């Protein structure tokens, strides 16, 4: 966990005070809604279909238990008893009253949580691998660099009014759990031939109306130069990025229109001006940040404790263990993913009671630490293997032990037309129906790893472009229509899915997905061939034929 200092606490407290005054002036009529809009967006407040939506930042997805309890408190006191974890390691509250927002923000500030830069055309929450610091084989803990960038970019005057929102993600493992290739800047920690830490820098990724996979702009930038290189990219973006057309304002469009070669030359030229400036990072700065991350005092534990060996006789426990438990870099410990996708429930939602109970379990079994992943699940990063059976029983009582991580019912979905003023179609009911359709665990296991992503509009908050099966809801002649893509992925081999044919109606979506899955089961060469491998081998046509043969 990172320990915030007095500067951070002062910044957050001053922000609360400013916002309280802004809300007071809005409620008195001194500020119009138009005048208030920019101010509220800078504090993570949107005006949605039914109420204000409050988006809270969880930097690099790391939460202390006192912070999770504070989020539960906000859900219980100011909202309707639950929160929604998003694809960018934030949490959203959908029913909060404007008059109570400053109090909610003040309550969160007491545990070091804020909502700065979770909306608006600025640098958004820096995201990272939810297994950071504990994943076997990672170069080093990417949160150290995430924190460095967070500090540098928070309320940075040049980055506060960019052409559009800007997102950075960092990974340090071979397997990319941070989806860096669909971010404006993606950073992959690597070592050069001298053993020095640096980054492969990717730029121009993003989804939405015009999706692109990020391109490598620099194969190695030394760690001490990463701030100056990021700043060079942002300066070029700030100079050339369009502000006259919101749909062409993201950096992905600029990179596409200039071409990666010209864009990289512009960045290189800018970088040479600032590379050896005060932006170069001293080792002492990195070490200071590194020293603020504390790690558990792990015990020396056996690889296979008796408790785990005995519990293996229970098939329900084994189903959960095989699905939700991952290797840890310290022997005797595991990383546990907690599915927020129980059958028939909205993906990514957690009640106040579940959050409080999870905080208790994290204190008991995970050194007081919780992680948030972009797949809208949570994780306990430091669980002793001997405690896995007890943890599973406790999670099961909370409806948080559904063994579906990475299976077909582990669905990513945006709030859609049930909440969002931008949405054209519903997402949550589609996800609920699909989880009911594939609720049988044996069937889900037979299908294997398969990710479904659902968005209720072209803005792609559900990342439908990179779903193995992507579902996009649009409005056509007053009716909800859903376009289906297959073959997308968000990992180190990121790719955009391909459309399989005309859109289908709301009540046909689950049948179409079932047809695609049945086609896959019939077409795969062997049980070990994953859905994505079959799509890659055969292309879209066999699936298209199956779906549209009778429609």
Tab-separated table of N, CA, C and O in Angstrom, residues 2-3 5 7 140 143-153 223-228 277-293:
chain	number	residue	atom	x	y	z
A	2	UNK	N	0.374	2.306	-0.634
A	2	UNK	CA	1.103	3.572	-0.675
A	2	UNK	C	0.637	4.458	0.477
A	2	UNK	O	-0.559	4.538	0.766
A	3	UNK	N	1.594	5.112	1.127
A	3	UNK	CA	1.263	6.015	2.236
A	3	UNK	C	1.285	7.457	1.744
A	3	UNK	O	2.339	7.955	1.333
A	5	UNK	N	1.238	11.529	1.849
A	5	UNK	CA	1.869	12.481	2.762
A	5	UNK	C	0.966	13.698	2.978
A	5	UNK	O	-0.161	13.767	2.501
A	7	UNK	N	1.181	16.677	1.802
A	7	UNK	CA	0.853	17.411	0.570
A	7	UNK	C	-0.407	16.826	-0.067
A	7	UNK	O	-1.319	17.556	-0.466
A	140	UNK	N	8.952	-5.357	-12.196
A	140	UNK	CA	8.891	-4.790	-10.856
A	140	UNK	C	7.487	-4.244	-10.656
A	140	UNK	O	6.673	-4.239	-11.580
A	143	UNK	N	3.091	-0.123	-9.912
A	143	UNK	CA	2.383	0.956	-9.202
A	143	UNK	C	3.332	2.075	-8.788
A	143	UNK	O	2.910	3.224	-8.619
A	144	UNK	N	4.616	1.755	-8.634
A	144	UNK	CA	5.585	2.812	-8.290
A	144	UNK	C	5.618	3.865	-9.401
A	144	UNK	O	5.575	5.072	-9.151
A	145	UNK	N	5.638	3.389	-10.634
A	145	UNK	CA	5.659	4.301	-11.777
A	145	UNK	C	4.286	4.925	-12.004
A	145	UNK	O	4.182	6.083	-12.427
A	146	UNK	N	3.244	4.170	-11.723
A	146	UNK	CA	1.884	4.726	-11.822
A	146	UNK	C	1.733	5.892	-10.857
A	146	UNK	O	1.150	6.929	-11.194
A	147	UNK	N	2.262	5.723	-9.644
A	147	UNK	CA	2.165	6.770	-8.633
A	147	UNK	C	2.976	7.997	-9.044
A	147	UNK	O	2.539	9.136	-8.862
A	148	UNK	N	4.154	7.766	-9.610
A	148	UNK	CA	4.978	8.881	-10.093
A	148	UNK	C	4.193	9.698	-11.127
A	148	UNK	O	4.154	10.942	-11.055
A	149	UNK	N	3.579	9.013	-12.072
A	149	UNK	CA	2.820	9.713	-13.122
A	149	UNK	C	1.593	10.376	-12.520
A	149	UNK	O	1.216	11.492	-12.894
A	150	UNK	N	0.943	9.709	-11.565
A	150	UNK	CA	-0.226	10.311	-10.910
A	150	UNK	C	0.154	11.626	-10.242
A	150	UNK	O	-0.541	12.635	-10.390
A	151	UNK	N	1.265	11.623	-9.518
A	151	UNK	CA	1.678	12.846	-8.835
A	151	UNK	C	1.988	13.958	-9.834
A	151	UNK	O	1.629	15.115	-9.624
A	152	UNK	N	2.671	13.591	-10.919
A	152	UNK	CA	3.091	14.610	-11.885
A	152	UNK	C	1.907	15.211	-12.645
A	152	UNK	O	1.924	16.395	-12.987
A	153	UNK	N	0.919	14.403	-12.914
A	153	UNK	CA	-0.166	14.868	-13.787
A	153	UNK	C	-1.386	15.398	-13.032
A	153	UNK	O	-2.242	16.028	-13.653
A	223	UNK	N	13.706	4.684	-17.391
A	223	UNK	CA	12.790	5.115	-16.338
A	223	UNK	C	12.964	6.572	-15.943
A	223	UNK	O	11.991	7.288	-15.710
A	224	UNK	N	14.232	7.044	-15.901
A	224	UNK	CA	14.466	8.432	-15.472
A	224	UNK	C	13.895	9.438	-16.472
A	224	UNK	O	13.709	10.608	-16.145
A	225	UNK	N	13.624	8.983	-17.705
A	225	UNK	CA	13.140	9.888	-18.754
A	225	UNK	C	11.644	9.759	-19.032
A	225	UNK	O	11.132	10.411	-19.941
A	226	UNK	N	10.953	8.927	-18.279
A	226	UNK	CA	9.578	8.628	-18.685
A	226	UNK	C	8.652	9.847	-18.555
A	226	UNK	O	7.764	10.049	-19.385
A	227	UNK	N	8.864	10.678	-17.524
A	227	UNK	CA	7.993	11.858	-17.407
A	227	UNK	C	8.213	12.829	-18.562
A	227	UNK	O	7.251	13.380	-19.123
A	228	UNK	N	9.465	13.053	-18.925
A	228	UNK	CA	9.720	13.991	-20.029
A	228	UNK	C	9.184	13.432	-21.341
A	228	UNK	O	8.681	14.182	-22.186
A	277	UNK	N	15.881	18.309	-18.699
A	277	UNK	CA	15.387	19.384	-17.849
A	277	UNK	C	15.078	18.851	-16.449
A	277	UNK	O	15.454	17.734	-16.089
A	278	UNK	N	14.339	19.645	-15.712
A	278	UNK	CA	13.943	19.222	-14.361
A	278	UNK	C	12.993	18.036	-14.396
A	278	UNK	O	12.694	17.447	-13.344
A	279	UNK	N	12.527	17.682	-15.593
A	279	UNK	CA	11.636	16.522	-15.697
A	279	UNK	C	12.389	15.196	-15.581
A	279	UNK	O	11.766	14.141	-15.430
A	280	UNK	N	13.714	15.263	-15.702
A	280	UNK	CA	14.478	14.016	-15.525
A	280	UNK	C	14.389	13.609	-14.050
A	280	UNK	O	14.580	14.421	-13.155
A	281	UNK	N	14.121	12.350	-13.833
A	281	UNK	CA	13.806	11.895	-12.477
A	281	UNK	C	15.064	11.401	-11.768
A	281	UNK	O	15.765	10.525	-12.278
A	282	UNK	N	15.324	11.978	-10.606
A	282	UNK	CA	16.439	11.501	-9.797
A	282	UNK	C	16.098	10.137	-9.197
A	282	UNK	O	14.940	9.853	-8.877
A	283	UNK	N	17.121	9.336	-8.996
A	283	UNK	CA	16.911	8.037	-8.362
A	283	UNK	C	16.267	8.208	-6.984
A	283	UNK	O	15.471	7.380	-6.547
A	284	UNK	N	16.625	9.328	-6.306
A	284	UNK	CA	16.092	9.548	-4.955
A	284	UNK	C	14.572	9.696	-4.973
A	284	UNK	O	13.889	9.270	-4.035
A	285	UNK	N	14.074	10.306	-6.041
A	285	UNK	CA	12.617	10.493	-6.146
A	285	UNK	C	11.922	9.138	-6.269
A	285	UNK	O	10.927	8.862	-5.594
A	286	UNK	N	12.474	8.310	-7.159
A	286	UNK	CA	11.890	6.973	-7.335
A	286	UNK	C	11.967	6.187	-6.032
A	286	UNK	O	10.998	5.523	-5.620
A	287	UNK	N	13.123	6.275	-5.376
A	287	UNK	CA	13.284	5.513	-4.133
A	287	UNK	C	12.352	6.029	-3.045
A	287	UNK	O	11.865	5.259	-2.222
A	288	UNK	N	12.096	7.338	-3.047
A	288	UNK	CA	11.157	7.882	-2.064
A	288	UNK	C	9.757	7.316	-2.291
A	288	UNK	O	9.074	6.911	-1.337
A	289	UNK	N	9.337	7.282	-3.551
A	289	UNK	CA	8.019	6.705	-3.847
A	289	UNK	C	8.008	5.217	-3.524
A	289	UNK	O	7.072	4.700	-2.906
A	290	UNK	N	9.105	4.550	-3.908
A	290	UNK	CA	9.178	3.111	-3.642
A	290	UNK	C	9.064	2.842	-2.137
A	290	UNK	O	8.400	1.896	-1.710
A	291	UNK	N	9.694	3.703	-1.331
A	291	UNK	CA	9.699	3.494	0.122
A	291	UNK	C	8.318	3.697	0.739
A	291	UNK	O	8.060	3.251	1.860
A	292	UNK	N	7.436	4.403	0.016
A	292	UNK	CA	6.093	4.654	0.550
A	292	UNK	C	5.144	3.488	0.297
A	292	UNK	O	4.016	3.471	0.782
A	293	UNK	N	5.574	2.537	-0.531
A	293	UNK	CA	4.796	1.309	-0.704
A	293	UNK	C	5.257	0.306	0.338
A	293	UNK	O	6.450	-0.010	0.417
